[in-house]
Amino acid sequence: DGGITQSPKYLFRKEGQNVTLSCEQNLNHDAMYWYRQDPGQGLRLIYYSQIVNDFQKGDIAEGYSVSREKKESFPLTVTSAQKNPTAFYLCASTKGIKDEKLFFGSGTQLSVL
Amino acid sequence: EDKVVQSPLSLVVHEGDTVTLNCSYEVTNFRSLLWYKQEKKAPTFLFMLTSSGIEKKSGRLSSILDKKELFSILNITATQTGDSAVYLCAVTYSGAGSYQLTFGKGTKLSVIP
């Protein structure tokens, strides 16, 4: 079955540490997205990518970085510069950048030790 | 200022009740409004509405859009415990280059036996 796989499901970060969240899709979608979800808040866009080797900042990109070396993969690195990283992170994709229907992965819960 | 406002933020009903969830928005160059259900982790797509006054229906769920008054409602009839979830509303609108998508904070629905 096609879908989006995020790993790990749970991740703990020590102070000053960079951590990377994995997102892989086999839907053959061109566009991929990273969202952050805090309790009682809506989803906020961190980064998105329309095609391989290209990505743009979203609304809350500070303290995060991404890469898009392969169509299927869009990993997110939470750097030590992100002072409040505890949140639920969702990866999503759309067929193309002009498609509105998002397909989501199951998310990664990141907590700070 | 929030562009997409959902109400109520939480709701508790008994099985068999009918519920109405609201989503109002304030954007320019509106394209579409989407509803998602988030039970545990991954939001799943329910409806996408682009035309005013046309009801979308899927089983006990239905939704309608009013582009003049800038809102949408999601109705769930004969609620079941399996309907317990956070319901997310998202609005897309034309922005620089492609389109923007903004989520509301969600409505947490709890259905008790």
PDB file of C-alpha atoms in Angstrom:
ATOM      1  CA  ASP A   1       0.000   0.000   0.000  1.00  0.00           C
ATOM      2  CA  GLY A   2       1.219   3.497  -0.816  1.00  0.00           C
ATOM      3  CA  GLY A   3       1.763   5.892   2.001  1.00  0.00           C
ATOM      4  CA  ILE A   4       4.066   8.034   4.094  1.00  0.00           C
ATOM      5  CA  THR A   5       6.317   6.503   6.712  1.00  0.00           C
ATOM      6  CA  GLN A   6       7.737   8.598   9.508  1.00  0.00           C
ATOM      7  CA  SER A   7      10.321   7.378  11.958  1.00  0.00           C
ATOM      8  CA  PRO A   8      10.900   7.168  14.783  1.00  0.00           C
ATOM      9  CA  LYS A   9       7.505   7.444  16.453  1.00  0.00           C
ATOM     10  CA  TYR A  10       9.093   8.890  19.591  1.00  0.00           C
ATOM     11  CA  LEU A  11      12.374  10.781  19.886  1.00  0.00           C
ATOM     12  CA  PHE A  12      14.178  12.386  22.778  1.00  0.00           C
ATOM     13  CA  ARG A  13      16.650  15.196  22.368  1.00  0.00           C
ATOM     14  CA  LYS A  14      19.340  16.258  24.779  1.00  0.00           C
ATOM     15  CA  GLU A  15      20.219  19.905  25.098  1.00  0.00           C
ATOM     16  CA  GLY A  16      22.560  21.075  22.355  1.00  0.00           C
ATOM     17  CA  GLN A  17      21.910  18.042  20.214  1.00  0.00           C
ATOM     18  CA  ASN A  18      20.722  17.937  16.627  1.00  0.00           C
ATOM     19  CA  VAL A  19      18.192  15.231  15.787  1.00  0.00           C
ATOM     20  CA  THR A  20      16.835  14.095  12.434  1.00  0.00           C
ATOM     21  CA  LEU A  21      13.289  12.946  11.734  1.00  0.00           C
ATOM     22  CA  SER A  22      12.784  10.648   8.785  1.00  0.00           C
ATOM     23  CA  CYS A  23       9.992  10.887   6.213  1.00  0.00           C
ATOM     24  CA  GLU A  24       9.666   8.505   3.265  1.00  0.00           C
ATOM     25  CA  GLN A  25       6.810   8.305   0.756  1.00  0.00           C
ATOM     26  CA  ASN A  26       6.031   5.798  -1.988  1.00  0.00           C
ATOM     27  CA  LEU A  27       3.106   7.709  -3.473  1.00  0.00           C
ATOM     28  CA  ASN A  28       5.253   9.175  -6.253  1.00  0.00           C
ATOM     29  CA  HIS A  29       4.260  12.631  -5.043  1.00  0.00           C
ATOM     30  CA  ASP A  30       6.324  15.615  -6.096  1.00  0.00           C
ATOM     31  CA  ALA A  31       5.673  17.911  -3.125  1.00  0.00           C
ATOM     32  CA  MET A  32       6.468  17.191   0.507  1.00  0.00           C
ATOM     33  CA  TYR A  33       5.878  19.189   3.687  1.00  0.00           C
ATOM     34  CA  TRP A  34       6.804  19.292   7.349  1.00  0.00           C
ATOM     35  CA  TYR A  35       4.320  20.543   9.937  1.00  0.00           C
ATOM     36  CA  ARG A  36       4.634  21.110  13.648  1.00  0.00           C
ATOM     37  CA  GLN A  37       1.635  20.526  15.940  1.00  0.00           C
ATOM     38  CA  ASP A  38       1.534  21.821  19.506  1.00  0.00           C
ATOM     39  CA  PRO A  39      -1.299  20.955  21.933  1.00  0.00           C
ATOM     40  CA  GLY A  40      -4.346  23.068  21.224  1.00  0.00           C
ATOM     41  CA  GLN A  41      -2.715  24.612  18.172  1.00  0.00           C
ATOM     42  CA  GLY A  42      -3.206  24.174  14.496  1.00  0.00           C
ATOM     43  CA  LEU A  43      -0.592  22.685  12.216  1.00  0.00           C
ATOM     44  CA  ARG A  44       2.167  25.142  11.344  1.00  0.00           C
ATOM     45  CA  LEU A  45       4.322  24.773   8.249  1.00  0.00           C
ATOM     46  CA  ILE A  46       8.066  24.405   8.804  1.00  0.00           C
ATOM     47  CA  TYR A  47       9.444  23.652   5.340  1.00  0.00           C
ATOM     48  CA  TYR A  48       8.170  22.385   2.029  1.00  0.00           C
ATOM     49  CA  SER A  49       9.697  21.031  -1.149  1.00  0.00           C
ATOM     50  CA  GLN A  50       8.189  21.103  -4.635  1.00  0.00           C
ATOM     51  CA  ILE A  51      10.837  19.052  -6.389  1.00  0.00           C
ATOM     52  CA  VAL A  52      14.090  17.260  -5.700  1.00  0.00           C
ATOM     53  CA  ASN A  53      16.967  19.489  -4.603  1.00  0.00           C
ATOM     54  CA  ASP A  54      14.636  22.411  -3.935  1.00  0.00           C
ATOM     55  CA  PHE A  55      12.880  23.508  -0.744  1.00  0.00           C
ATOM     56  CA  GLN A  56      11.383  26.654   0.779  1.00  0.00           C
ATOM     57  CA  LYS A  57      10.920  27.935   4.304  1.00  0.00           C
ATOM     58  CA  GLY A  58       7.480  27.866   5.814  1.00  0.00           C
ATOM     59  CA  ASP A  59       6.102  29.985   8.622  1.00  0.00           C
ATOM     60  CA  ILE A  60       8.345  28.658  11.416  1.00  0.00           C
ATOM     61  CA  ALA A  61      11.601  27.521   9.768  1.00  0.00           C
ATOM     62  CA  GLU A  62      14.026  28.939  12.347  1.00  0.00           C
ATOM     63  CA  GLY A  63      15.957  26.199  14.113  1.00  0.00           C
ATOM     64  CA  TYR A  64      15.136  23.565  11.486  1.00  0.00           C
ATOM     65  CA  SER A  65      16.783  22.333   8.310  1.00  0.00           C
ATOM     66  CA  VAL A  66      15.769  19.940   5.540  1.00  0.00           C
ATOM     67  CA  SER A  67      17.128  18.235   2.454  1.00  0.00           C
ATOM     68  CA  ARG A  68      15.487  16.701  -0.600  1.00  0.00           C
ATOM     69  CA  GLU A  69      18.059  14.553  -2.337  1.00  0.00           C
ATOM     70  CA  LYS A  70      15.539  11.951  -3.460  1.00  0.00           C
ATOM     71  CA  LYS A  71      11.915  12.295  -4.480  1.00  0.00           C
ATOM     72  CA  GLU A  72      10.850   9.765  -1.855  1.00  0.00           C
ATOM     73  CA  SER A  73      12.654  11.269   1.106  1.00  0.00           C
ATOM     74  CA  PHE A  74      12.387  14.566   2.996  1.00  0.00           C
ATOM     75  CA  PRO A  75      14.214  14.407   6.336  1.00  0.00           C
ATOM     76  CA  LEU A  76      13.879  17.164   8.913  1.00  0.00           C
ATOM     77  CA  THR A  77      16.720  18.106  11.266  1.00  0.00           C
ATOM     78  CA  VAL A  78      15.843  19.866  14.487  1.00  0.00           C
ATOM     79  CA  THR A  79      18.944  21.804  15.397  1.00  0.00           C
ATOM     80  CA  SER A  80      20.178  23.016  18.766  1.00  0.00           C
ATOM     81  CA  ALA A  81      19.065  26.489  17.677  1.00  0.00           C
ATOM     82  CA  GLN A  82      15.444  25.405  18.101  1.00  0.00           C
ATOM     83  CA  LYS A  83      14.899  26.299  21.740  1.00  0.00           C
ATOM     84  CA  ASN A  84      11.447  24.818  22.111  1.00  0.00           C
ATOM     85  CA  PRO A  85      11.478  21.625  20.042  1.00  0.00           C
ATOM     86  CA  THR A  86       8.975  19.589  22.061  1.00  0.00           C
ATOM     87  CA  ALA A  87       6.077  19.000  19.682  1.00  0.00           C
ATOM     88  CA  PHE A  88       4.422  16.512  17.373  1.00  0.00           C
ATOM     89  CA  TYR A  89       5.893  16.606  13.863  1.00  0.00           C
ATOM     90  CA  LEU A  90       3.898  15.588  10.826  1.00  0.00           C
ATOM     91  CA  CYS A  91       5.218  14.958   7.340  1.00  0.00           C
ATOM     92  CA  ALA A  92       2.833  15.276   4.416  1.00  0.00           C
ATOM     93  CA  SER A  93       2.823  15.135   0.640  1.00  0.00           C
ATOM     94  CA  THR A  94       0.735  16.210  -2.316  1.00  0.00           C
ATOM     95  CA  LYS A  95       0.820  14.947  -5.884  1.00  0.00           C
ATOM     96  CA  GLY A  96       1.985  18.328  -7.094  1.00  0.00           C
ATOM     97  CA  ILE A  97       2.560  21.719  -5.543  1.00  0.00           C
ATOM     98  CA  LYS A  98      -0.796  22.945  -6.860  1.00  0.00           C
ATOM     99  CA  ASP A  99      -2.710  20.044  -5.342  1.00  0.00           C
ATOM    100  CA  GLU A 100      -4.436  20.864  -2.099  1.00  0.00           C
ATOM    101  CA  LYS A 101      -5.181  17.401  -0.738  1.00  0.00           C
ATOM    102  CA  LEU A 102      -2.470  16.514   1.761  1.00  0.00           C
ATOM    103  CA  PHE A 103      -1.571  12.943   2.668  1.00  0.00           C
ATOM    104  CA  PHE A 104      -0.036  12.629   6.136  1.00  0.00           C
ATOM    105  CA  GLY A 105       2.367  10.306   7.877  1.00  0.00           C
ATOM    106  CA  SER A 106       1.751   9.069  11.426  1.00  0.00           C
ATOM    107  CA  GLY A 107       4.002  11.622  13.020  1.00  0.00           C
ATOM    108  CA  THR A 108       6.970  11.789  15.367  1.00  0.00           C
ATOM    109  CA  GLN A 109       6.660  12.997  18.945  1.00  0.00           C
ATOM    110  CA  LEU A 110       9.826  14.860  19.907  1.00  0.00           C
ATOM    111  CA  SER A 111      10.577  15.567  23.556  1.00  0.00           C
ATOM    112  CA  VAL A 112      13.473  17.254  25.290  1.00  0.00           C
ATOM    113  CA  LEU A 113      15.325  15.419  28.053  1.00  0.00           C
TER     114      LEU A 113
ATOM    115  CA  GLU B   1      -4.588  37.224  13.688  1.00  0.00           C
ATOM    116  CA  ASP B   2      -5.926  33.758  12.924  1.00  0.00           C
ATOM    117  CA  LYS B   3      -7.102  33.321   9.366  1.00  0.00           C
ATOM    118  CA  VAL B   4      -9.021  30.122  10.125  1.00  0.00           C
ATOM    119  CA  VAL B   5     -11.131  29.846  13.265  1.00  0.00           C
ATOM    120  CA  GLN B   6     -12.803  26.647  14.363  1.00  0.00           C
ATOM    121  CA  SER B   7     -15.540  26.398  16.965  1.00  0.00           C
ATOM    122  CA  PRO B   8     -16.123  24.994  19.402  1.00  0.00           C
ATOM    123  CA  LEU B   9     -12.596  24.038  20.441  1.00  0.00           C
ATOM    124  CA  SER B  10     -13.939  20.990  22.253  1.00  0.00           C
ATOM    125  CA  LEU B  11     -17.231  19.221  22.475  1.00  0.00           C
ATOM    126  CA  VAL B  12     -18.574  16.263  24.454  1.00  0.00           C
ATOM    127  CA  VAL B  13     -21.694  14.477  23.231  1.00  0.00           C
ATOM    128  CA  HIS B  14     -23.479  11.184  23.805  1.00  0.00           C
ATOM    129  CA  GLU B  15     -23.670   8.438  21.257  1.00  0.00           C
ATOM    130  CA  GLY B  16     -26.507   9.040  18.848  1.00  0.00           C
ATOM    131  CA  ASP B  17     -26.345  12.821  19.064  1.00  0.00           C
ATOM    132  CA  THR B  18     -25.902  15.012  16.006  1.00  0.00           C
ATOM    133  CA  VAL B  19     -23.065  17.514  16.067  1.00  0.00           C
ATOM    134  CA  THR B  20     -22.155  20.531  13.967  1.00  0.00           C
ATOM    135  CA  LEU B  21     -18.588  21.776  13.796  1.00  0.00           C
ATOM    136  CA  ASN B  22     -17.842  25.228  12.472  1.00  0.00           C
ATOM    137  CA  CYS B  23     -14.984  26.693  10.490  1.00  0.00           C
ATOM    138  CA  SER B  24     -14.832  30.346   9.532  1.00  0.00           C
ATOM    139  CA  TYR B  25     -12.076  31.934   7.528  1.00  0.00           C
ATOM    140  CA  GLU B  26     -10.794  35.264   6.394  1.00  0.00           C
ATOM    141  CA  VAL B  27      -8.475  35.064   3.408  1.00  0.00           C
ATOM    142  CA  THR B  28      -8.200  36.691   0.020  1.00  0.00           C
ATOM    143  CA  ASN B  29      -8.168  34.671  -3.205  1.00  0.00           C
ATOM    144  CA  PHE B  30      -9.852  31.672  -1.600  1.00  0.00           C
ATOM    145  CA  ARG B  31      -9.301  28.365  -3.386  1.00  0.00           C
ATOM    146  CA  SER B  32     -10.659  25.567  -1.217  1.00  0.00           C
ATOM    147  CA  LEU B  33     -11.540  24.385   2.273  1.00  0.00           C
ATOM    148  CA  LEU B  34     -10.562  20.956   3.527  1.00  0.00           C
ATOM    149  CA  TRP B  35     -11.685  18.898   6.507  1.00  0.00           C
ATOM    150  CA  TYR B  36      -9.485  16.273   8.164  1.00  0.00           C
ATOM    151  CA  LYS B  37     -10.071  13.819  11.013  1.00  0.00           C
ATOM    152  CA  GLN B  38      -7.157  13.218  13.403  1.00  0.00           C
ATOM    153  CA  GLU B  39      -7.904  10.224  15.619  1.00  0.00           C
ATOM    154  CA  LYS B  40      -4.519   9.439  17.050  1.00  0.00           C
ATOM    155  CA  LYS B  41      -1.676  10.575  14.888  1.00  0.00           C
ATOM    156  CA  ALA B  42      -2.146  10.909  11.123  1.00  0.00           C
ATOM    157  CA  PRO B  43      -4.896  13.275   9.930  1.00  0.00           C
ATOM    158  CA  THR B  44      -7.081  11.590   7.353  1.00  0.00           C
ATOM    159  CA  PHE B  45      -8.854  13.468   4.584  1.00  0.00           C
ATOM    160  CA  LEU B  46     -12.621  13.884   4.784  1.00  0.00           C
ATOM    161  CA  PHE B  47     -13.788  16.535   2.316  1.00  0.00           C
ATOM    162  CA  MET B  48     -12.584  19.271   0.026  1.00  0.00           C
ATOM    163  CA  LEU B  49     -15.039  22.045  -0.824  1.00  0.00           C
ATOM    164  CA  THR B  50     -14.596  24.640  -3.484  1.00  0.00           C
ATOM    165  CA  SER B  51     -18.116  25.620  -4.507  1.00  0.00           C
ATOM    166  CA  SER B  52     -20.617  27.379  -2.343  1.00  0.00           C
ATOM    167  CA  GLY B  53     -23.841  25.639  -1.402  1.00  0.00           C
ATOM    168  CA  ILE B  54     -22.925  22.171  -2.639  1.00  0.00           C
ATOM    169  CA  GLU B  55     -23.048  19.569   0.099  1.00  0.00           C
ATOM    170  CA  LYS B  56     -20.441  16.858   0.245  1.00  0.00           C
ATOM    171  CA  LYS B  57     -21.594  13.689   1.944  1.00  0.00           C
ATOM    172  CA  SER B  58     -19.962  10.491   3.129  1.00  0.00           C
ATOM    173  CA  GLY B  59     -22.084   8.208   5.255  1.00  0.00           C
ATOM    174  CA  ARG B  60     -23.034  10.038   8.432  1.00  0.00           C
ATOM    175  CA  LEU B  61     -20.719  12.953   7.685  1.00  0.00           C
ATOM    176  CA  SER B  62     -21.582  15.908   5.518  1.00  0.00           C
ATOM    177  CA  SER B  63     -20.143  19.331   4.898  1.00  0.00           C
ATOM    178  CA  ILE B  64     -21.153  22.499   3.149  1.00  0.00           C
ATOM    179  CA  LEU B  65     -19.415  25.727   2.276  1.00  0.00           C
ATOM    180  CA  ASP B  66     -20.791  29.266   2.275  1.00  0.00           C
ATOM    181  CA  LYS B  67     -18.373  31.452   0.320  1.00  0.00           C
ATOM    182  CA  LYS B  68     -20.436  34.570   0.849  1.00  0.00           C
ATOM    183  CA  GLU B  69     -20.402  34.304   4.644  1.00  0.00           C
ATOM    184  CA  LEU B  70     -16.920  32.698   4.673  1.00  0.00           C
ATOM    185  CA  PHE B  71     -17.607  29.568   6.663  1.00  0.00           C
ATOM    186  CA  SER B  72     -18.127  25.856   6.461  1.00  0.00           C
ATOM    187  CA  ILE B  73     -19.854  23.367   8.703  1.00  0.00           C
ATOM    188  CA  LEU B  74     -19.174  19.693   9.247  1.00  0.00           C
ATOM    189  CA  ASN B  75     -22.175  17.673  10.392  1.00  0.00           C
ATOM    190  CA  ILE B  76     -22.009  14.260  11.995  1.00  0.00           C
ATOM    191  CA  THR B  77     -25.296  12.483  12.567  1.00  0.00           C
ATOM    192  CA  ALA B  78     -25.927   9.509  14.885  1.00  0.00           C
ATOM    193  CA  THR B  79     -22.485   9.904  16.442  1.00  0.00           C
ATOM    194  CA  GLN B  80     -20.505   6.837  17.514  1.00  0.00           C
ATOM    195  CA  THR B  81     -17.554   6.491  19.883  1.00  0.00           C
ATOM    196  CA  GLY B  82     -15.386   5.983  16.813  1.00  0.00           C
ATOM    197  CA  ASP B  83     -16.114   9.560  15.795  1.00  0.00           C
ATOM    198  CA  SER B  84     -14.061  10.780  18.768  1.00  0.00           C
ATOM    199  CA  ALA B  85     -11.189  12.713  17.249  1.00  0.00           C
ATOM    200  CA  VAL B  86      -9.823  16.147  16.528  1.00  0.00           C
ATOM    201  CA  TYR B  87     -11.402  17.611  13.400  1.00  0.00           C
ATOM    202  CA  LEU B  88      -9.149  19.979  11.493  1.00  0.00           C
ATOM    203  CA  CYS B  89     -10.225  22.585   8.998  1.00  0.00           C
ATOM    204  CA  ALA B  90      -7.757  24.020   6.482  1.00  0.00           C
ATOM    205  CA  VAL B  91      -8.165  26.775   3.927  1.00  0.00           C
ATOM    206  CA  THR B  92      -6.112  27.241   0.789  1.00  0.00           C
ATOM    207  CA  TYR B  93      -5.739  30.586  -0.909  1.00  0.00           C
ATOM    208  CA  SER B  94      -3.587  31.931  -3.702  1.00  0.00           C
ATOM    209  CA  GLY B  95      -0.268  33.341  -2.601  1.00  0.00           C
ATOM    210  CA  ALA B  96       3.037  34.311  -4.143  1.00  0.00           C
ATOM    211  CA  GLY B  97       3.811  31.705  -6.806  1.00  0.00           C
ATOM    212  CA  SER B  98       1.546  28.878  -5.721  1.00  0.00           C
ATOM    213  CA  TYR B  99      -0.908  28.726  -2.867  1.00  0.00           C
ATOM    214  CA  GLN B 100      -0.964  28.999   0.888  1.00  0.00           C
ATOM    215  CA  LEU B 101      -2.636  26.558   3.226  1.00  0.00           C
ATOM    216  CA  THR B 102      -3.591  27.468   6.778  1.00  0.00           C
ATOM    217  CA  PHE B 103      -5.055  25.187   9.436  1.00  0.00           C
ATOM    218  CA  GLY B 104      -7.435  26.066  12.225  1.00  0.00           C
ATOM    219  CA  LYS B 105      -6.718  24.883  15.772  1.00  0.00           C
ATOM    220  CA  GLY B 106      -9.133  21.999  15.495  1.00  0.00           C
ATOM    221  CA  THR B 107     -12.242  20.861  17.339  1.00  0.00           C
ATOM    222  CA  LYS B 108     -11.792  17.991  19.779  1.00  0.00           C
ATOM    223  CA  LEU B 109     -14.907  15.836  19.709  1.00  0.00           C
ATOM    224  CA  SER B 110     -15.501  13.277  22.437  1.00  0.00           C
ATOM    225  CA  VAL B 111     -18.408  10.857  22.031  1.00  0.00           C
ATOM    226  CA  ILE B 112     -19.337   9.028  25.207  1.00  0.00           C
ATOM    227  CA  PRO B 113     -21.451   5.866  25.340  1.00  0.00           C
TER     228      PRO B 113
END
